[in-house]
Amino acid sequence: MSDLFVELTAPNGRKYSQPRGLFINNEFVKSKSGETISTINPSDETEICSVYAAGPEDVDIAVAAARKAFKDPSWRDMDSTARGELLLKFAELIEKHRETLATIETWDNGKAYTISLAEDLGEVIGTLKYYAGYADKIHGQVITTSPKKLAYTLREPLGVCGQIIPWNFPLAMAAWKLGPALCTGNTVVLKAAEQTPLSILYLATLVKEAGFPPGVINFINGEGRKAGAALAQHHGVDKIAFTGSTATGKEIMKLASVNMKNITLETGGKSPLLVFDDADLEQAVKWAHVGIMYNQGQVCTATSRILVQEGVYDKFISEFKEHVAQTSVVGDPFKDDTFQGPQVTKAQFDNVLSYIEAGKSAGAKLIAGGEAFKNVGGKGFFIAPTIFADVTDEMKIYKEEVFGPFVVISSFKTEEEAVERANDTTYGLGAAVFTQNITKGHRLAREIEAGMVWINSSNDADIRIPFGGVKQSGIGRELGEAGLEAYTNKKAVHVNLGTKL
Ligand code: NAI
Ligand code: MG
């Protein structure tokens, strides 16, 4: 066996063979330059292994493979039900390898294993099955105009789709993008995040076994500014779908303009969670906790800005503090009772600590945390769950996305003020509202500028429901039926049934 695979034993004792190559045309290959990137276990800062990193030349090869596959009759003319069955087979194989995939995800990313196994992998399998079911239910329309014209639409795939995913939910973000792209007949070059390449490469081992023709699904690793940028500006790519930071999303928009690619962007947020005096406070506290502390706070839709009406402000803070202290168990992500593992990288860890300093120096009131968490063997990128209260609108910690177990709390007087402050942000991803008054709940859902509003919950997104943002939180929608729109064109066909010139 070449150095394209390495035999590894994960911290939980699981042994497996880790691919290290680029996955192009159903084969693992080295990068042309031989360049590699190494990936780190964020729990103890040791290197797990290195993987080959794509440069522009490798991107060219992957895109050419995807282009060839797109035109190949084995894929282009495949019966739509058979295409759905391929996706189902892929989902079944993932189920079979569920423990290994969850292990790799936890090892490379730091998220709790119990959560990787149940929730991330559950979402991956669920998403692929959901879109498998759509493969033979995608169709155009006949549009009636006059007896002299037959007009109809065809739903066509876009072509070669470049997909650039982040490190916070590597496998789930891959599934969100692969499912709709494949069930509609596109081909894909997906670039994993350089911080978490390993689970995506293992997923690649299941692509060929599922029976996808060569070139339909290609996975590459590599740095954003090299491999990602090469993909975003490639003339052979028809669409770019991206999840990540708003700054990178803007960069990708510019790069994608070279050939006017279709784009879907899912970027950052500073999502508000509003708690009104008439809320069920116990529920508000529990959902607020999940809304910000889940996945180490590394969630684009995290409700990171809590606004509480003054009548329940002090009570909310004391109950929230108590609930976080009891529930946010920080520790080794392979331990069963761990809720919060380390931040994904040193860079993210340092970034969160810098926001903690900014909060302290701005004079916000520190309620909990406010430092690194050192009790996991003294190593790793762990942060104590951090709560700041009495935060004001001009503070940096109130405005900017922190992407950590870090939440700001502020009080408001009236509904009008709550809406105004909820909307006073460049972002518009999620929002949550807690009230027992259903009229008020629905009214707020309309008034808040966001792609998603939760009434009396937070972040219980669902693969069957559209996901995405407004303002600088993104363009387009993923998941649900809406996710199919992002991967098909409607072609209009006009048939002359007798008009003579
Ligand atoms: P990033 O947005 O730079 O990286 C996300 C993906 O984009 C990675 O695959 C990366 O390789 C790629 N990329 C980076 N620069 C690129 C370029 N010029 N052209 C094409 N692809 C490129 O995010 P990063 O630096 O890892 O994290 C920074 C911040 O972004 C986080 O602190 C967080 O605030 C936010 N973020 C948001 C995510 C979300 O789910 N919306 C996910 C990850 C990060
Ligand atoms: Mg890593």
XYZ file of C-alpha atoms and ligand atoms in Angstrom, residues 164-168 191-195 223-225 228-229 242-245 248 251-252 255 266-267 300 348 351 401 403, ligand 1:
74
model
C -16.743 24.670 -0.394
C -17.515 23.566 3.126
C -16.435 24.691 6.606
C -15.003 22.820 9.579
C -17.838 23.129 12.098
C -13.451 21.048 -1.090
C -13.223 20.167 2.583
C -12.001 22.693 5.131
C -8.250 22.439 5.716
C -8.819 22.199 9.490
C -6.205 25.757 1.593
C -9.004 28.178 0.955
C -6.870 30.766 -0.754
C -10.863 27.089 -2.767
C -10.070 30.180 -4.799
C -20.265 27.914 0.015
C -20.709 27.834 3.760
C -18.345 29.856 5.928
C -17.525 33.401 6.948
C -14.846 34.758 2.511
C -14.447 37.067 -1.796
C -16.036 34.024 -3.438
C -14.087 35.182 -7.859
C -24.488 30.568 3.670
C -22.411 32.830 5.872
C -23.662 29.885 12.051
C -10.427 29.893 16.742
C -10.102 34.477 18.542
C -19.779 36.965 15.377
C -18.167 31.580 17.052
P -13.672 30.608 6.009
O -14.977 31.147 5.578
O -12.468 31.350 5.558
O -13.534 29.082 5.541
C -14.601 28.275 5.092
C -14.204 27.511 3.844
O -13.864 28.431 2.812
C -12.985 26.609 4.010
O -13.155 25.437 3.229
C -11.869 27.447 3.411
O -10.805 26.674 2.928
C -12.583 28.144 2.276
N -11.952 29.402 1.823
C -11.267 30.305 2.567
N -10.846 31.335 1.805
C -11.271 31.082 0.547
C -11.152 31.764 -0.705
N -10.512 32.932 -0.799
N -11.706 31.214 -1.802
C -12.375 30.051 -1.716
N -12.511 29.349 -0.573
C -11.966 29.857 0.550
O -13.735 30.515 7.593
P -12.556 30.333 8.683
O -11.429 31.263 8.398
O -12.244 28.912 8.823
O -13.310 30.839 10.001
C -13.393 32.220 10.315
C -14.740 32.595 10.835
O -15.735 32.294 9.869
C -15.209 31.870 12.074
O -14.683 32.429 13.237
C -16.684 32.049 11.984
O -17.048 33.309 12.469
C -16.961 32.003 10.494
N -17.423 30.670 10.042
C -18.744 30.497 9.763
C -19.226 29.254 9.405
C -20.662 29.021 9.125
O -21.158 27.925 9.361
N -21.372 29.975 8.562
C -18.342 28.085 9.325
C -16.949 28.387 9.546
C -16.537 29.640 9.908
